[in-house]
Amino acid sequence: IASSANYGLIGNGRLQVASLSGAFVQPKLVANIDRIFETQDALFDLAWSEIHENQMVTAGGDGSIRLWDITLNDHPIRVWREHTREVYGVHWSNVNKILFCSASWDGSVRIWNPERPHSLKAIPAHQNCIYQALFSPHEADVIASCASDGQAKIFDLRAPTALQYPAPAMTIQAHSGEVLTLDWNKWQPYIIATGGTDRMIRVWDCRMVKNPSSTTIQPAATCTKELMGHEYAVRKVQWGNFSPDKLASASYDMSFRIWSTNVPPGAPSLQAIYDKHTEFVVSCAWSLNDATLIASSSWDCRTHIWRAPL
């Protein structure tokens, strides 16, 4: 659990490692805090290593990225300081497992190898704050990013270019406000979901390409689904790991919701609402091992573990 004092505006950060017990024998899970690491600045995101079960990287408000080993004491085993503003997201590739990427408010996405002292590639992906960048779970060299310019972009690192960085293979004008979050569907390679300050969740099919219009120079994906219901900005979306149609969302309206994108005509897409948080809900994450287990984190200083409907 990556956390920040004073809502990330000023103050220290804290990385907590918790373990769950009682998943199959008790009606409620028991969470135990196993390790705590303190940092001098806010932590906004984390990603577990895909090659080392005890290691993870964190995104720092001071522009740093830190690699931690939870079996060691107190200090990170490596620190990178190439971003010039807050690092808001990190993501470890589960295809090319030696790489992870970072997204920063300095407008860049950077590619990293944890064994190297410097980033492998810097992509000036947006001219505004980037909130998230994710490797595709299907293609090792494809990355999607979203930013405060209302756009989601897809980059193919294999594309030939005369520049030191790839141009976007696709630019989607995803929302009328800032795009705070996106996620790749784990089952359908070309499907992504986005959420933004316009309170909308949109599902995009990157195979259904629109021709460039008079205001765009690149092809864009087609929106296949709009999910409405949140009363304030959508801060996080995440596709389920066990079903291609399950989508979770966290919002500043203090709720966390489960949606289905495959329902009969006329049936509601909204499957469940959890409203036990008392402040902005800023994150959610499905379990990799249990189809019904999901966590949500909030500015109320709590992380809740839920049982979602099948």
Coordinates of C-alpha atoms in Angstrom, one line a residue:
I1 CA 0.0 0.0 0.0
A2 CA 1.6 3.3 -1.2
S3 CA 0.4 6.3 0.8
S4 CA 1.0 10.0 1.5
A5 CA 0.6 12.4 4.3
N6 CA -1.8 15.4 3.8
Y7 CA -3.3 13.9 0.7
G8 CA 0.0 14.0 -1.1
L9 CA 0.3 17.8 -1.0
I10 CA 3.1 18.0 1.5
G11 CA 4.8 15.7 3.9
N12 CA 6.1 12.2 4.1
G13 CA 5.1 8.9 2.4
R14 CA 4.8 5.4 3.6
L15 CA 5.0 2.0 2.0
Q16 CA 3.2 -0.8 3.9
V17 CA 3.2 -4.5 3.1
A18 CA 0.2 -6.4 4.3
S19 CA -0.7 -10.0 4.2
L20 CA -4.2 -11.5 4.4
S21 CA -5.3 -14.6 6.3
G22 CA -8.6 -16.4 6.8
A23 CA -9.6 -16.1 3.1
F24 CA -11.3 -19.5 3.0
V25 CA -12.2 -20.3 6.7
Q26 CA -13.6 -17.0 8.0
P27 CA -16.4 -14.7 6.8
K28 CA -14.0 -11.7 7.1
L29 CA -10.3 -11.6 6.1
V30 CA -7.7 -10.6 8.6
A31 CA -5.0 -8.1 7.4
N32 CA -1.6 -8.0 9.1
I33 CA 0.9 -5.2 8.4
D34 CA 4.2 -7.1 7.9
R35 CA 6.6 -4.3 6.9
I36 CA 6.6 -0.5 6.9
F37 CA 9.0 1.7 4.9
E38 CA 9.1 5.5 5.5
T39 CA 9.9 8.0 2.7
Q40 CA 10.6 11.7 2.8
D41 CA 8.0 12.5 0.1
A42 CA 4.6 11.3 -1.0
L43 CA 4.1 7.9 -2.7
F44 CA 1.5 7.8 -5.4
D45 CA 1.7 4.3 -6.9
L46 CA 3.5 1.0 -6.7
A47 CA 4.1 -2.0 -8.9
W48 CA 5.3 -5.5 -7.8
S49 CA 8.2 -6.9 -9.8
E50 CA 7.4 -9.6 -12.3
I51 CA 10.8 -11.3 -11.8
H52 CA 11.4 -11.1 -8.0
E53 CA 8.6 -11.9 -5.6
N54 CA 10.0 -9.7 -2.9
Q55 CA 10.6 -6.5 -4.9
M56 CA 8.5 -3.6 -6.0
V57 CA 8.9 -0.1 -7.4
T58 CA 7.2 3.1 -6.1
A59 CA 6.3 6.4 -7.7
G60 CA 7.4 9.4 -5.6
G61 CA 6.1 13.0 -5.3
D62 CA 9.7 14.2 -5.4
G63 CA 10.2 12.8 -8.9
S64 CA 12.0 9.7 -7.7
I65 CA 11.4 6.0 -8.5
R66 CA 12.5 3.6 -5.8
L67 CA 13.1 -0.1 -5.9
W68 CA 12.4 -1.9 -2.6
D69 CA 13.1 -5.4 -1.3
I70 CA 10.7 -6.3 1.5
T71 CA 13.2 -8.7 3.0
L72 CA 15.7 -5.9 3.7
N73 CA 15.5 -3.1 6.2
D74 CA 14.5 0.5 5.9
H75 CA 16.1 1.7 2.6
P76 CA 15.4 1.1 -1.1
I77 CA 18.0 -0.9 -3.0
R78 CA 18.0 1.5 -6.0
V79 CA 16.7 5.1 -6.6
W80 CA 16.3 6.8 -10.0
R81 CA 15.8 10.6 -10.3
E82 CA 15.3 11.4 -14.0
H83 CA 11.8 12.8 -13.8
T84 CA 11.6 16.5 -13.1
R85 CA 8.1 16.5 -11.5
E86 CA 5.9 14.1 -9.5
V87 CA 5.9 10.5 -10.7
Y88 CA 2.2 9.5 -10.6
G89 CA 2.3 5.9 -11.9
V90 CA 4.5 2.9 -12.3
H91 CA 3.7 -0.4 -14.1
W92 CA 5.7 -3.6 -14.5
S93 CA 5.4 -5.4 -17.8
N94 CA 4.0 -8.9 -17.5
V95 CA 5.2 -9.8 -21.0
N96 CA 8.7 -8.6 -21.1
K97 CA 9.2 -9.0 -17.3
I98 CA 12.5 -7.3 -17.1
L99 CA 11.0 -3.9 -17.9
F100 CA 8.8 -1.4 -16.1
C101 CA 7.5 2.1 -17.1
S102 CA 6.8 5.3 -15.2
A103 CA 4.4 8.2 -15.9
S104 CA 5.1 11.7 -14.6
W105 CA 3.6 15.1 -14.4
D106 CA 6.6 16.3 -16.5
G107 CA 4.8 14.9 -19.5
S108 CA 7.1 12.0 -20.1
V109 CA 6.9 8.2 -20.0
R110 CA 10.1 6.4 -19.2
I111 CA 11.1 2.8 -19.7
W112 CA 13.3 1.1 -17.1
N113 CA 15.4 -2.0 -16.5
P114 CA 15.9 -2.4 -12.7
E115 CA 19.5 -3.5 -13.4
R116 CA 20.4 -0.3 -15.2
P117 CA 21.3 3.0 -13.6
H118 CA 19.4 5.1 -16.2
S119 CA 16.2 4.8 -18.1
L120 CA 16.3 2.9 -21.4
K121 CA 14.0 5.3 -23.2
A122 CA 12.2 8.6 -22.5
I123 CA 9.0 9.3 -24.4
P124 CA 7.6 12.9 -24.4
A125 CA 4.1 11.4 -24.6
H126 CA 2.0 14.4 -23.6
Q127 CA 2.5 18.1 -23.0
N128 CA 0.6 18.0 -19.8
C129 CA 0.5 15.9 -16.6
I130 CA 0.5 12.1 -17.3
Y131 CA -1.5 10.2 -14.7
Q132 CA -0.9 6.6 -15.9
A133 CA 1.1 4.5 -18.4
L134 CA 0.7 0.8 -18.8
F135 CA 2.4 -1.9 -20.8
S136 CA 0.0 -4.0 -22.8
P137 CA -0.6 -7.4 -21.2
H138 CA -0.5 -8.9 -24.7
E139 CA 2.3 -7.1 -26.6
A140 CA 5.7 -6.6 -25.1
D141 CA 6.4 -3.3 -26.9
V142 CA 3.0 -1.5 -26.7
I143 CA 2.3 1.1 -24.1
A144 CA -0.8 3.2 -23.4
S145 CA -0.8 6.5 -21.5
C146 CA -3.4 9.1 -20.3
A147 CA -3.1 12.7 -19.3
S148 CA -4.7 15.9 -18.3
D149 CA -5.1 16.9 -22.0
G150 CA -8.1 14.6 -22.3
Q151 CA -6.2 12.1 -24.4
A152 CA -5.2 8.5 -24.3
K153 CA -2.3 7.5 -26.5
I154 CA -0.9 4.2 -27.6
F155 CA 2.8 3.8 -28.5
D156 CA 4.5 0.9 -30.3
L157 CA 8.2 0.9 -29.3
R158 CA 9.0 -1.2 -32.4
A159 CA 7.8 1.5 -34.9
P160 CA 10.6 2.9 -37.0
T161 CA 11.3 6.6 -36.4
A162 CA 14.0 9.2 -37.1
L163 CA 13.5 10.5 -33.6
Q164 CA 14.9 9.2 -30.3
Y165 CA 11.4 8.3 -29.2
P166 CA 8.4 6.7 -31.0
A167 CA 5.5 8.8 -32.2
P168 CA 2.0 7.7 -30.9
A169 CA 0.5 5.0 -33.0
M170 CA -2.9 6.1 -32.0
T171 CA -4.3 9.2 -30.2
I172 CA -7.8 9.0 -28.6
Q173 CA -9.7 12.1 -27.5
A174 CA -11.1 10.1 -24.7
H175 CA -12.8 12.6 -22.4
S176 CA -13.9 16.2 -22.3
G177 CA -11.8 16.7 -19.2
E178 CA -8.7 15.2 -17.8
V179 CA -8.2 11.4 -18.3
L180 CA -7.1 10.2 -14.9
T181 CA -6.9 6.4 -15.5
L182 CA -6.9 3.7 -18.1
D183 CA -6.5 -0.1 -18.2
W184 CA -5.9 -2.8 -20.8
N185 CA -8.4 -5.6 -21.0
K186 CA -6.6 -8.8 -19.9
W187 CA -8.6 -11.0 -22.2
Q188 CA -9.2 -8.9 -25.3
P189 CA -5.9 -7.5 -26.7
Y190 CA -7.2 -4.3 -28.3
I191 CA -9.7 -3.2 -25.7
I192 CA -9.0 -0.4 -23.2
A193 CA -11.1 1.4 -20.6
T194 CA -10.6 5.1 -19.6
G195 CA -12.0 7.2 -16.8
G196 CA -11.9 11.0 -16.3
T197 CA -13.0 14.1 -14.6
D198 CA -16.2 14.2 -16.7
R199 CA -17.5 11.3 -14.5
M200 CA -17.6 9.0 -17.5
I201 CA -16.0 5.5 -18.1
R202 CA -15.5 4.7 -21.7
V203 CA -14.5 1.4 -23.4
W204 CA -12.5 1.6 -26.6
D205 CA -11.8 -0.9 -29.3
C206 CA -8.5 0.0 -31.0
R207 CA -9.2 -2.3 -33.9
M208 CA -12.3 -0.3 -34.9
V209 CA -10.3 2.6 -36.3
K210 CA -12.0 5.9 -37.4
N211 CA -10.4 7.8 -40.2
P212 CA -8.7 11.0 -39.3
S213 CA -11.0 14.0 -39.2
S214 CA -10.3 17.6 -40.0
T215 CA -9.2 18.2 -36.4
T216 CA -7.0 15.1 -36.1
I217 CA -4.0 13.7 -38.0
Q218 CA -4.1 10.2 -36.7
P219 CA -6.6 7.4 -36.7
A220 CA -8.6 7.0 -33.5
A221 CA -10.3 4.1 -31.7
T222 CA -14.1 3.6 -31.5
C223 CA -15.9 4.0 -28.2
T224 CA -18.0 0.8 -27.8
K225 CA -19.5 1.4 -24.3
E226 CA -20.1 4.3 -22.0
L227 CA -20.7 3.7 -18.3
M228 CA -22.4 6.5 -16.4
G229 CA -23.3 6.7 -12.8
H230 CA -20.4 8.2 -10.9
E231 CA -21.2 11.6 -9.5
Y232 CA -17.6 12.9 -9.5
A233 CA -14.4 12.2 -11.3
V234 CA -13.4 8.6 -12.0
R235 CA -10.0 8.1 -10.4
K236 CA -9.3 4.5 -11.3
V237 CA -10.5 1.7 -13.6
Q238 CA -9.3 -1.9 -13.7
W239 CA -10.5 -4.8 -15.7
G240 CA -11.0 -8.1 -13.9
N241 CA -8.4 -10.9 -14.2
F242 CA -10.9 -13.8 -14.5
S243 CA -13.6 -12.4 -16.9
P244 CA -13.3 -10.2 -20.0
D245 CA -16.4 -8.1 -19.1
K246 CA -15.9 -7.2 -15.4
L247 CA -14.6 -3.7 -14.7
A248 CA -14.0 -2.0 -11.4
S249 CA -14.0 1.8 -10.8
A250 CA -13.1 4.1 -8.0
S251 CA -14.3 7.7 -7.8
Y252 CA -14.1 10.9 -5.9
D253 CA -17.8 10.4 -5.2
M254 CA -16.6 8.1 -2.3
S255 CA -17.9 5.0 -4.1
F256 CA -16.3 2.0 -5.7
R257 CA -18.3 0.2 -8.4
I258 CA -18.4 -3.1 -10.3
W259 CA -19.6 -3.1 -13.9
S260 CA -20.3 -5.6 -16.6
T261 CA -19.7 -4.6 -20.3
N262 CA -21.6 -7.7 -21.6
V263 CA -25.3 -7.5 -20.5
P264 CA -28.5 -8.1 -22.5
P265 CA -30.1 -5.1 -24.2
G266 CA -31.9 -2.9 -21.6
A267 CA -30.1 -4.6 -18.6
P268 CA -28.0 -2.3 -16.3
S269 CA -24.3 -2.5 -16.6
L270 CA -23.8 -1.6 -13.0
Q271 CA -23.4 -4.7 -10.9
A272 CA -22.6 -3.5 -7.4
I273 CA -21.8 -0.3 -5.4
Y274 CA -19.6 -0.1 -2.3
D275 CA -20.0 3.1 -0.4
K276 CA -18.4 2.5 3.0
H277 CA -15.5 4.9 2.4
T278 CA -15.9 8.4 3.9
E279 CA -13.5 10.2 1.5
F280 CA -12.4 10.1 -2.1
V281 CA -11.7 6.6 -3.3
V282 CA -8.5 6.8 -5.3
S283 CA -7.6 3.2 -6.2
C284 CA -8.8 -0.3 -6.6
A285 CA -7.1 -3.6 -7.5
W286 CA -8.5 -7.1 -8.2
S287 CA -6.8 -10.2 -6.7
L288 CA -4.7 -12.2 -9.0
N289 CA -5.8 -15.4 -7.3
D290 CA -9.4 -15.0 -6.3
A291 CA -12.0 -13.9 -8.8
T292 CA -14.2 -12.2 -6.2
L293 CA -11.6 -10.5 -4.1
I294 CA -10.9 -6.8 -4.7
A295 CA -9.3 -3.9 -2.7
S296 CA -10.1 -0.2 -2.6
S297 CA -8.1 2.6 -1.0
S298 CA -9.3 6.1 0.0
W299 CA -8.4 9.4 1.4
D300 CA -10.1 8.3 4.6
C301 CA -6.8 6.5 5.3
R302 CA -8.3 3.1 4.9
T303 CA -7.9 0.2 2.5
H304 CA -11.0 -2.1 2.3
I305 CA -11.1 -5.7 1.0
W306 CA -14.4 -6.6 -0.7
R307 CA -16.1 -9.6 -2.0
A308 CA -17.4 -8.7 -5.5
P309 CA -20.4 -10.6 -7.1
L310 CA -19.5 -13.2 -9.6

